CSV table of C-alpha atoms and ligand atoms in Angstrom, one decimal:
chain,number,residue,atom,x,y,z
A,1,MET,CA,-21.7,4.1,-9.0
A,2,VAL,CA,-24.2,5.6,-7.2
A,3,SER,CA,-21.6,8.7,-5.6
A,4,ASP,CA,-19.2,11.1,-6.4
A,5,PRO,CA,-16.3,9.0,-6.9
A,6,TRP,CA,-13.5,9.2,-4.1
A,7,VAL,CA,-10.1,9.9,-4.6
A,8,LEU,CA,-7.1,8.1,-3.7
A,9,ALA,CA,-4.9,10.1,-3.3
A,10,THR,CA,-1.6,7.2,-5.6
A,11,ARG,CA,0.8,7.3,-8.1
A,12,ASN,CA,1.3,4.0,-7.6
A,13,PRO,CA,-1.1,2.0,-10.4
A,14,GLY,CA,-0.9,-1.3,-8.0
A,15,LYS,CA,-1.9,0.3,-4.6
A,16,LEU,CA,-5.3,1.4,-7.5
A,17,ARG,CA,-6.2,-2.0,-9.2
A,18,GLU,CA,-7.0,-3.8,-5.8
A,19,LEU,CA,-8.5,-0.4,-4.1
A,20,ARG,CA,-10.8,0.1,-6.6
A,21,LEU,CA,-11.5,-3.5,-7.0
A,22,LEU,CA,-12.4,-3.3,-2.8
A,23,PHE,CA,-14.4,-0.4,-2.9
A,24,ALA,CA,-16.6,-1.1,-6.3
A,25,THR,CA,-18.2,-4.4,-4.0
A,26,ASN,CA,-20.2,-0.6,-2.4
A,27,GLY,CA,-20.4,0.5,-5.9
A,28,ILE,CA,-18.2,3.6,-4.8
A,29,GLY,CA,-15.9,4.3,-7.4
A,30,VAL,CA,-11.9,5.4,-6.7
A,31,ILE,CA,-9.6,7.6,-9.0
A,32,ASP,CA,-6.0,8.3,-8.4
A,33,LEU,CA,-4.7,12.0,-8.0
A,34,ASP,CA,-3.7,11.8,-11.7
A,35,GLU,CA,-7.5,10.9,-12.9
A,36,ALA,CA,-8.3,14.2,-10.4
A,37,GLY,CA,-6.1,16.5,-12.0
A,38,VAL,CA,-3.6,16.8,-9.7
A,39,PRO,CA,0.1,17.5,-10.9
A,40,GLU,CA,2.7,15.4,-10.0
A,41,ASP,CA,4.9,17.1,-7.5
A,42,HIS,CA,7.5,14.8,-6.6
A,43,VAL,CA,9.5,16.9,-3.6
A,44,THR,CA,6.5,17.8,-1.9
A,45,GLU,CA,5.0,14.3,-2.5
A,46,GLU,CA,8.2,13.3,-1.0
A,47,ALA,CA,8.1,14.6,1.6
A,48,ILE,CA,5.3,14.4,3.0
A,49,GLU,CA,5.4,10.9,4.0
A,50,SER,CA,9.2,11.8,6.2
A,51,PHE,CA,7.0,10.2,9.3
A,52,ASP,CA,8.2,7.9,11.6
A,53,THR,CA,5.0,5.2,11.8
A,54,PHE,CA,2.6,4.1,9.1
A,55,GLU,CA,-0.7,6.2,10.1
A,56,GLU,CA,1.3,9.3,10.4
A,57,ASN,CA,2.1,9.2,6.9
A,58,ALA,CA,-1.5,7.8,5.3
A,59,LEU,CA,-3.0,10.6,7.4
A,60,ALA,CA,-0.1,13.2,6.4
A,61,LYS,CA,-0.9,12.3,2.8
A,62,ALA,CA,-5.5,12.2,2.9
A,63,ARG,CA,-4.6,15.6,4.5
A,64,HIS,CA,-2.3,17.0,2.2
A,65,PHE,CA,-4.4,16.4,-0.8
A,66,SER,CA,-7.6,16.4,0.9
A,67,GLN,CA,-6.8,20.7,1.3
A,68,LEU,CA,-5.7,20.4,-2.8
A,69,LEU,CA,-8.8,19.0,-3.0
A,70,PRO,CA,-12.0,20.4,-1.4
A,71,GLY,CA,-15.2,18.8,-0.9
A,72,ARG,CA,-13.6,15.6,-2.4
A,73,ARG,CA,-13.7,12.1,0.0
A,74,VAL,CA,-10.1,11.2,0.0
A,75,LEU,CA,-8.0,7.7,1.0
A,76,ALA,CA,-4.2,7.6,1.7
A,77,ASP,CA,-2.6,4.4,1.7
A,78,ASP,CA,1.1,4.0,3.8
A,79,SER,CA,2.4,0.2,3.5
A,80,GLY,CA,5.3,-1.5,3.8
A,81,LEU,CA,7.5,-5.0,4.2
A,82,VAL,CA,8.5,-5.7,7.9
A,83,VAL,CA,11.3,-8.3,8.1
A,84,ASP,CA,11.7,-10.0,11.6
A,85,ALA,CA,15.4,-11.2,11.5
A,86,LEU,CA,16.0,-7.3,10.0
A,87,GLY,CA,15.3,-5.7,12.5
A,88,GLY,CA,12.2,-4.5,11.2
A,89,GLU,CA,13.9,-2.6,7.9
A,90,PRO,CA,12.5,-1.9,5.3
A,91,GLY,CA,9.6,-1.0,7.0
A,92,VAL,CA,8.1,2.8,6.3
A,93,ARG,CA,11.4,3.2,3.6
A,94,SER,CA,10.0,0.4,1.7
A,95,LYS,CA,9.8,2.0,-1.5
A,96,ARG,CA,12.9,3.6,-1.6
A,97,TRP,CA,15.0,0.4,0.4
A,98,SER,CA,16.9,-0.3,-2.5
A,99,GLY,CA,18.6,2.9,-2.9
A,100,ARG,CA,17.8,3.2,-6.7
A,101,THR,CA,16.7,6.5,-7.7
A,102,GLY,CA,14.9,8.0,-11.0
A,103,VAL,CA,12.6,5.0,-11.6
A,104,GLY,CA,9.8,4.1,-10.9
A,105,GLY,CA,7.5,0.8,-11.7
A,106,ALA,CA,8.8,-2.0,-12.1
A,107,GLU,CA,12.2,-1.1,-12.4
A,108,ILE,CA,12.0,0.0,-8.6
A,109,ASP,CA,10.2,-2.8,-8.2
A,110,ALA,CA,12.7,-5.5,-9.7
A,111,ALA,CA,15.7,-3.5,-7.5
A,112,ASN,CA,14.2,-3.8,-3.9
A,113,ASN,CA,13.6,-7.4,-4.8
A,114,ALA,CA,17.2,-7.8,-5.7
A,115,HIS,CA,18.3,-5.8,-2.2
A,116,LEU,CA,15.5,-7.9,-0.2
A,117,ARG,CA,17.0,-11.5,-1.6
A,118,ALA,CA,20.6,-9.8,-0.6
A,119,ARG,CA,19.6,-9.5,2.4
A,120,MET,CA,18.0,-12.2,3.7
A,121,MET,CA,20.9,-14.8,2.0
A,122,ALA,CA,22.0,-17.0,4.4
A,123,VAL,CA,18.7,-15.8,7.4
A,124,GLY,CA,17.1,-18.8,8.7
A,125,VAL,CA,14.8,-16.5,10.2
A,126,ARG,CA,12.7,-15.8,7.3
A,127,SER,CA,9.5,-14.2,8.6
A,128,ALA,CA,7.5,-10.9,7.6
A,129,ARG,CA,4.9,-9.3,7.9
A,130,PHE,CA,3.1,-6.1,5.6
A,131,VAL,CA,1.8,-3.3,6.8
A,132,CYS,CA,-0.6,-1.0,5.7
A,133,ALA,CA,-2.0,2.2,7.1
A,134,ALA,CA,-5.4,3.8,5.6
A,135,ALA,CA,-6.4,6.9,6.0
A,136,TYR,CA,-9.7,8.9,4.7
A,137,CYS,CA,-10.0,12.6,5.0
A,138,ASP,CA,-12.4,14.7,3.6
A,139,GLY,CA,-11.6,18.3,5.0
A,140,ARG,CA,-14.3,17.6,7.9
A,141,THR,CA,-13.8,14.4,9.3
A,142,GLU,CA,-10.4,11.9,9.5
A,143,VAL,CA,-9.9,8.4,10.2
A,144,VAL,CA,-7.0,6.1,10.0
A,145,ALA,CA,-6.8,2.2,10.0
A,146,ILE,CA,-4.2,-0.4,10.4
A,147,GLY,CA,-3.9,-3.8,8.5
A,148,GLU,CA,-1.6,-6.8,8.6
A,149,VAL,CA,-0.2,-10.1,6.7
A,150,LEU,CA,1.8,-12.1,8.3
A,151,GLY,CA,3.8,-14.0,5.6
A,152,ARG,CA,7.4,-15.6,5.3
A,153,ILE,CA,10.5,-14.0,3.0
A,154,GLU,CA,10.6,-16.9,0.0
A,155,ASP,CA,14.4,-17.2,-1.2
A,156,GLU,CA,13.6,-17.2,-4.6
A,157,GLY,CA,10.2,-15.1,-6.1
A,158,ARG,CA,7.2,-16.6,-7.9
A,159,GLY,CA,4.5,-15.5,-9.9
A,160,VAL,CA,3.3,-12.3,-12.2
A,161,HIS,CA,0.6,-10.5,-10.0
A,162,GLY,CA,0.6,-8.0,-7.6
A,163,PHE,CA,3.6,-5.4,-7.6
A,164,GLY,CA,6.3,-4.8,-4.5
A,165,TYR,CA,7.6,-7.5,-2.8
A,166,ASP,CA,4.8,-9.8,-3.7
A,167,PRO,CA,6.7,-12.5,-5.2
A,168,PHE,CA,9.1,-13.6,-2.2
A,169,PHE,CA,6.0,-13.0,-0.2
A,170,HIS,CA,4.3,-16.3,1.3
A,171,VAL,CA,1.4,-16.7,3.0
A,172,ALA,CA,0.4,-19.8,5.0
A,173,GLU,CA,-3.2,-19.1,4.6
A,174,LEU,CA,-3.1,-18.8,0.9
A,175,GLY,CA,0.0,-22.1,0.0
A,176,CYS,CA,1.3,-19.1,-2.4
A,177,THR,CA,3.1,-15.6,-2.3
A,178,LEU,CA,1.0,-12.9,-2.9
A,179,ALA,CA,2.3,-12.4,-6.6
A,180,GLU,CA,0.4,-16.0,-7.4
A,181,ALA,CA,-2.4,-15.0,-6.4
A,182,THR,CA,-5.0,-13.4,-7.6
A,183,LEU,CA,-6.8,-10.1,-7.2
A,184,GLU,CA,-9.3,-11.4,-5.1
A,185,GLN,CA,-7.2,-13.7,-3.6
A,186,LYS,CA,-5.1,-11.0,-2.5
A,187,GLN,CA,-7.8,-8.7,-1.3
A,188,LEU,CA,-8.8,-11.6,0.8
A,189,VAL,CA,-6.2,-11.5,3.3
A,190,SER,CA,-3.9,-8.9,2.6
A,191,HIS,CA,-2.9,-6.0,4.8
A,192,ARG,CA,-4.4,-3.4,2.8
A,193,GLY,CA,-7.3,-5.5,1.9
A,194,ARG,CA,-8.3,-5.0,6.3
A,195,ALA,CA,-7.4,-1.9,6.5
A,196,PHE,CA,-9.3,-0.7,4.5
A,197,VAL,CA,-12.2,-2.7,5.1
A,198,ALA,CA,-11.4,-1.3,9.1
A,199,LEU,CA,-11.5,2.1,7.6
A,200,CYS,CA,-14.7,1.6,6.2
A,201,ASP,CA,-16.4,-0.1,9.3
A,202,ARG,CA,-15.1,2.6,11.1
A,203,LEU,CA,-16.8,5.3,8.6
A,204,GLY,CA,-20.2,3.4,8.2
A,205,VAL,CA,-19.5,2.0,4.3
A,206,ARG,CA,-19.9,-1.6,4.0
A,207,VAL,CA,-16.9,-3.7,1.5
A,208,VAL,CA,-16.4,-6.6,1.6
B,1,ITT,P1,2.1,5.6,-2.9
B,1,ITT,O1,1.6,7.1,-4.9
B,1,ITT,O2,0.4,5.7,-2.3
B,1,ITT,O3,2.5,6.8,-1.9
B,1,ITT,P2,4.0,4.2,-3.3
B,1,ITT,O4,4.5,3.0,-3.9
B,1,ITT,O5,5.2,5.1,-2.5
B,1,ITT,O6,2.8,4.7,-3.5
B,1,ITT,P3,4.0,3.7,-0.3
B,1,ITT,O7,4.8,4.9,-0.2
B,1,ITT,O8,3.0,2.6,0.5
B,1,ITT,O9,3.8,4.3,-1.5
B,1,ITT,O10,6.0,2.5,-0.1
B,1,ITT,C1,4.9,1.0,0.0
B,1,ITT,C2,5.9,0.1,-0.4
B,1,ITT,O11,6.3,-0.9,-0.4
B,1,ITT,C3,5.3,-0.2,-2.0
B,1,ITT,O12,6.3,0.9,-3.3
B,1,ITT,C4,5.8,-1.7,-2.0
B,1,ITT,O13,7.1,-1.2,-2.7
B,1,ITT,C5,6.0,-1.8,-0.7
B,1,ITT,N1,4.5,-2.5,-0.3
B,1,ITT,C6,3.1,-2.1,-0.1
B,1,ITT,N2,2.6,-2.8,-0.1
B,1,ITT,C7,3.0,-3.9,-1.1
B,1,ITT,C8,1.9,-4.6,-1.5
B,1,ITT,O14,0.6,-5.1,-1.5
B,1,ITT,N3,2.8,-5.6,-2.1
B,1,ITT,C9,4.1,-5.5,-2.4
B,1,ITT,N4,4.4,-4.3,-2.2
B,1,ITT,C10,4.3,-3.7,-1.1
């Protein structure tokens, strides 16, 4: 790696895996908050993401952790699923949509996916999109960029890769769900891949 690692302000290992791959193509290392030595402060971290837009939440996260990590380049991601037939739900509330608290990782993903399946039962219009706001802050410069991927919600989940709602999100461009795609395939079309490529473009950093 050619420079100090950048800090991705996340506690989500799925996001870290995807962005590590993307930034590695340009020789930039990425570490998460645990690796940067920032102890988890659940209450504060939840409160930061209380805006109604992905952009505001991502920028608030990047700013907050940039203040805790002076001199570091900090990236943040706020993302979620937007389902047309549900009036845009769950949107910025994607992580806690099922209402389950006190669990994380695979358990919260399973609860959210069960909730999605139940809400979409007997719904004819299946179109949806994933949205990601990517933010950068280094104490002087702040940049935010958006990426989206269009798809449809499947009746049943398929695939074992990825995280979150990936098993239920079918992408026509790939011909499969995001959980059936490899990390590299997901990266090429995903909301996150597109948002961070646009962000890097604005920062003058080339990633592919
Ligand atoms: P942070 O620590 O980065 O905040 P998080 O999981 O809390 O991690 P968000 O607040 O951005 O992240 O919530 C996004 C939720 O939306 C996430 O928990 C998933 O349920 C869903 N989501 C976002 N991107 C996704 C993706 O690529 N595939 C599947 N689900 C995704």
